[in-house]
Coordinates of N, CA, C and O in Angstrom, one line a residue:
X1 N 21.9 9.9 -45.5 CA 20.5 10.1 -45.6 C 19.9 9.8 -44.3 O 20.3 9.0 -43.6
X2 N 18.8 10.6 -44.0 CA 18.1 10.4 -42.7 C 17.1 9.3 -42.9 O 16.4 9.2 -43.9
X3 N 17.0 8.5 -41.9 CA 16.1 7.4 -41.9 C 15.2 7.5 -40.7 O 15.6 7.8 -39.6
X4 N 13.9 7.3 -40.9 CA 12.9 7.4 -39.8 C 12.0 6.2 -39.8 O 11.5 5.8 -40.9
X5 N 11.9 5.5 -38.7 CA 11.0 4.4 -38.5 C 9.6 4.9 -38.3 O 9.3 5.7 -37.4
X6 N 8.7 4.5 -39.1 CA 7.3 4.9 -39.0 C 6.4 3.9 -38.4 O 5.3 4.2 -37.9
X7 N 6.8 2.6 -38.3 CA 6.0 1.6 -37.7 C 7.0 0.4 -37.3 O 7.9 0.2 -38.0
X8 N 6.7 -0.2 -36.2 CA 7.4 -1.3 -35.7 C 6.5 -2.4 -35.4 O 5.4 -2.2 -35.0
X9 N 7.0 -3.7 -35.5 CA 6.2 -4.8 -35.1 C 6.4 -5.9 -36.1 O 7.0 -5.8 -37.2
X10 N 5.8 -7.1 -35.8 CA 5.9 -8.2 -36.8 C 5.0 -7.9 -38.0 O 4.1 -7.0 -37.9
X11 N 5.1 -8.7 -39.0 CA 4.3 -8.5 -40.2 C 2.8 -8.6 -39.8 O 1.9 -7.8 -40.3
X12 N 2.5 -9.6 -39.0 CA 1.1 -9.9 -38.7 C 0.5 -8.7 -37.8 O -0.6 -8.3 -38.0
X13 N 1.4 -8.2 -36.9 CA 0.9 -7.1 -36.1 C 0.7 -5.8 -37.0 O -0.3 -5.1 -36.8
X14 N 1.6 -5.5 -37.9 CA 1.4 -4.4 -38.8 C 0.2 -4.5 -39.6 O -0.5 -3.5 -39.9
X15 N 0.0 -5.7 -40.2 CA -1.2 -5.9 -41.0 C -2.5 -5.7 -40.2 O -3.5 -5.2 -40.7
X16 N -2.5 -6.1 -38.9 CA -3.7 -5.9 -38.1 C -3.9 -4.4 -37.8 O -5.0 -3.9 -37.7
X17 N -2.8 -3.7 -37.5 CA -2.9 -2.3 -37.2 C -3.1 -1.4 -38.4 O -3.7 -0.3 -38.2
X18 N -2.7 -1.8 -39.5 CA -2.8 -1.0 -40.7 C -3.5 -1.8 -41.8 O -2.9 -2.1 -42.9
X19 N -4.7 -2.1 -41.7 CA -5.4 -2.9 -42.7 C -5.8 -2.0 -43.9 O -5.7 -0.8 -43.8
X20 N -6.4 -2.6 -44.9 CA -6.8 -1.8 -46.0 C -8.0 -1.0 -45.9 O -8.2 0.0 -46.6
X21 N -8.9 -1.2 -44.9 CA -10.1 -0.5 -44.8 C -10.0 0.6 -43.7 O -9.5 0.3 -42.6
X22 N -10.4 1.8 -43.9 CA -10.3 2.9 -43.0 C -11.6 3.6 -42.9 O -12.3 3.7 -43.9
X23 N -12.0 4.1 -41.8 CA -13.1 5.0 -41.6 C -12.6 6.3 -41.0 O -11.8 6.3 -40.1
X24 N -13.1 7.4 -41.6 CA -12.7 8.7 -41.1 C -13.9 9.3 -40.4 O -15.0 9.5 -41.0
X25 N -13.7 9.6 -39.1 CA -14.8 10.2 -38.3 C -14.5 11.7 -38.1 O -13.4 12.1 -37.8
X26 N -15.5 12.5 -38.3 CA -15.4 14.0 -38.2 C -16.1 14.5 -36.9 O -17.2 14.0 -36.6
X27 N -15.5 15.5 -36.3 CA -16.1 16.0 -35.0 C -16.1 17.6 -35.1 O -15.3 18.2 -35.8
X28 N -17.1 18.1 -34.4 CA -17.3 19.6 -34.5 C -16.5 20.4 -33.5 O -16.7 21.7 -33.5
X29 N -15.6 19.9 -32.8 CA -14.8 20.7 -31.9 C -13.7 19.8 -31.2 O -13.8 18.6 -31.2
X30 N -12.7 20.5 -30.6 CA -11.7 19.7 -29.9 C -12.2 18.9 -28.7 O -11.6 17.8 -28.5
X31 N -13.2 19.3 -28.0 CA -13.7 18.5 -26.9 C -14.3 17.2 -27.4 O -14.0 16.1 -26.8
X32 N -15.1 17.2 -28.4 CA -15.7 16.0 -28.9 C -14.7 15.1 -29.6 O -14.7 13.9 -29.5
X33 N -13.7 15.7 -30.2 CA -12.6 14.9 -30.8 C -11.8 14.2 -29.7 O -11.5 13.0 -29.8
X34 N -11.4 14.9 -28.7 CA -10.7 14.3 -27.6 C -11.5 13.2 -26.9 O -11.0 12.1 -26.6
X35 N -12.8 13.4 -26.7 CA -13.7 12.4 -26.1 C -13.7 11.1 -27.0 O -13.7 10.0 -26.5
X36 N -13.8 11.3 -28.3 CA -13.8 10.2 -29.3 C -12.5 9.4 -29.2 O -12.5 8.2 -29.2
X37 N -11.4 10.1 -29.1 CA -10.1 9.4 -29.0 C -10.0 8.5 -27.8 O -9.6 7.4 -27.8
X38 N -10.6 9.0 -26.7 CA -10.6 8.2 -25.4 C -11.5 7.0 -25.6 O -11.1 5.9 -25.2
X39 N -12.7 7.2 -26.2 CA -13.6 6.1 -26.3 C -13.1 5.1 -27.3 O -13.2 3.9 -27.1
X40 N -12.5 5.5 -28.4 CA -12.0 4.5 -29.4 C -10.8 3.7 -28.8 O -10.7 2.6 -29.1
X41 N -10.0 4.4 -28.1 CA -8.8 3.7 -27.5 C -8.1 2.8 -28.4 O -7.7 1.7 -28.1
X42 N -7.8 3.3 -29.6 CA -7.2 2.5 -30.7 C -5.8 3.0 -30.9 O -5.6 4.2 -31.3
X43 N -4.7 2.2 -30.6 CA -3.4 2.7 -30.9 C -3.1 3.0 -32.3 O -2.1 3.7 -32.6
X44 N -3.9 2.5 -33.2 CA -3.7 2.7 -34.7 C -4.5 3.9 -35.2 O -4.5 4.2 -36.4
X45 N -5.3 4.5 -34.3 CA -6.1 5.7 -34.8 C -5.2 6.8 -35.1 O -4.2 7.1 -34.5
X46 N -5.5 7.5 -36.2 CA -4.8 8.7 -36.7 C -5.6 9.9 -36.4 O -6.7 10.1 -37.0
X47 N -5.1 10.8 -35.6 CA -5.9 12.0 -35.2 C -5.3 13.1 -36.0 O -4.1 13.4 -36.0
X48 N -6.2 13.9 -36.6 CA -5.9 15.1 -37.3 C -6.6 16.3 -36.6 O -7.8 16.5 -36.9
X49 N -6.0 16.9 -35.7 CA -6.6 18.0 -34.9 C -7.0 19.2 -35.8 O -8.0 19.8 -35.5
X50 N -6.2 19.5 -36.9 CA -6.5 20.6 -37.7 C -7.8 20.4 -38.5 O -8.6 21.3 -38.6
X51 N -8.1 19.2 -38.9 CA -9.3 18.8 -39.6 C -10.5 18.4 -38.7 O -11.6 18.2 -39.1
X52 N -10.1 18.0 -37.4 CA -11.1 17.5 -36.5 C -11.6 16.1 -36.8 O -12.7 15.8 -36.7
X53 N -10.6 15.3 -37.3 CA -11.0 13.9 -37.7 C -10.1 12.9 -37.0 O -9.0 13.2 -36.5
X54 N -10.7 11.7 -36.9 CA -9.9 10.5 -36.5 C -10.1 9.4 -37.5 O -11.2 9.1 -37.9
X55 N -9.0 8.9 -38.0 CA -9.1 7.8 -39.0 C -8.8 6.5 -38.2 O -7.8 6.4 -37.5
X56 N -9.7 5.5 -38.4 CA -9.7 4.3 -37.7 C -9.7 3.1 -38.6 O -10.5 3.1 -39.6
X57 N -8.9 2.1 -38.4 CA -8.9 0.9 -39.2 C -10.1 0.1 -38.8 O -10.6 0.0 -37.7
X58 N -10.6 -0.6 -39.9 CA -11.8 -1.5 -39.7 C -11.6 -2.6 -40.7 O -10.9 -2.5 -41.7
X59 N -12.3 -3.7 -40.5 CA -12.2 -4.8 -41.4 C -13.2 -4.6 -42.6 O -13.3 -5.4 -43.5
X60 N -14.0 -3.5 -42.5 CA -14.9 -3.1 -43.6 C -16.3 -3.7 -43.5 O -17.1 -3.4 -44.3
X61 N -16.5 -4.6 -42.5 CA -17.8 -5.2 -42.4 C -18.8 -4.2 -41.8 O -18.3 -3.3 -41.0
X62 N -20.1 -4.3 -42.1 CA -21.0 -3.4 -41.4 C -21.0 -3.5 -39.9 O -21.1 -2.5 -39.2
X63 N -20.8 -4.6 -39.3 CA -20.7 -4.8 -37.9 C -19.5 -4.0 -37.3 O -19.6 -3.4 -36.3
X64 N -18.4 -4.1 -38.0 CA -17.2 -3.3 -37.5 C -17.4 -1.8 -37.5 O -17.0 -1.1 -36.6
X65 N -18.0 -1.3 -38.6 CA -18.3 0.1 -38.7 C -19.4 0.5 -37.6 O -19.2 1.5 -36.9
X66 N -20.4 -0.4 -37.4 CA -21.4 -0.1 -36.4 C -20.8 0.0 -35.0 O -21.2 0.8 -34.2
X67 N -19.8 -0.9 -34.7 CA -19.1 -0.9 -33.4 C -18.4 0.5 -33.1 O -18.1 0.8 -32.0
X68 N -18.1 1.3 -34.1 CA -17.5 2.6 -33.9 C -18.5 3.6 -33.4 O -18.0 4.6 -32.8
X69 N -19.7 3.3 -33.6 CA -20.8 4.3 -33.2 C -21.0 4.3 -31.7 O -20.7 3.4 -31.0

């Protein structure tokens, strides 16, 4: 059977990178999507170029969501 590693790190590191709360940000074109990826600079961000979205982990507090703006 083929095995593929999808994430590496300690348990604490993985929990920090892949928490339970996520925010999905949508963009109107590739240029704004690329600019957002640069500004966010999050190694845990999930970029979906087909949909024009970036999924970012957050702790779910209003302050954390506001910091994404």
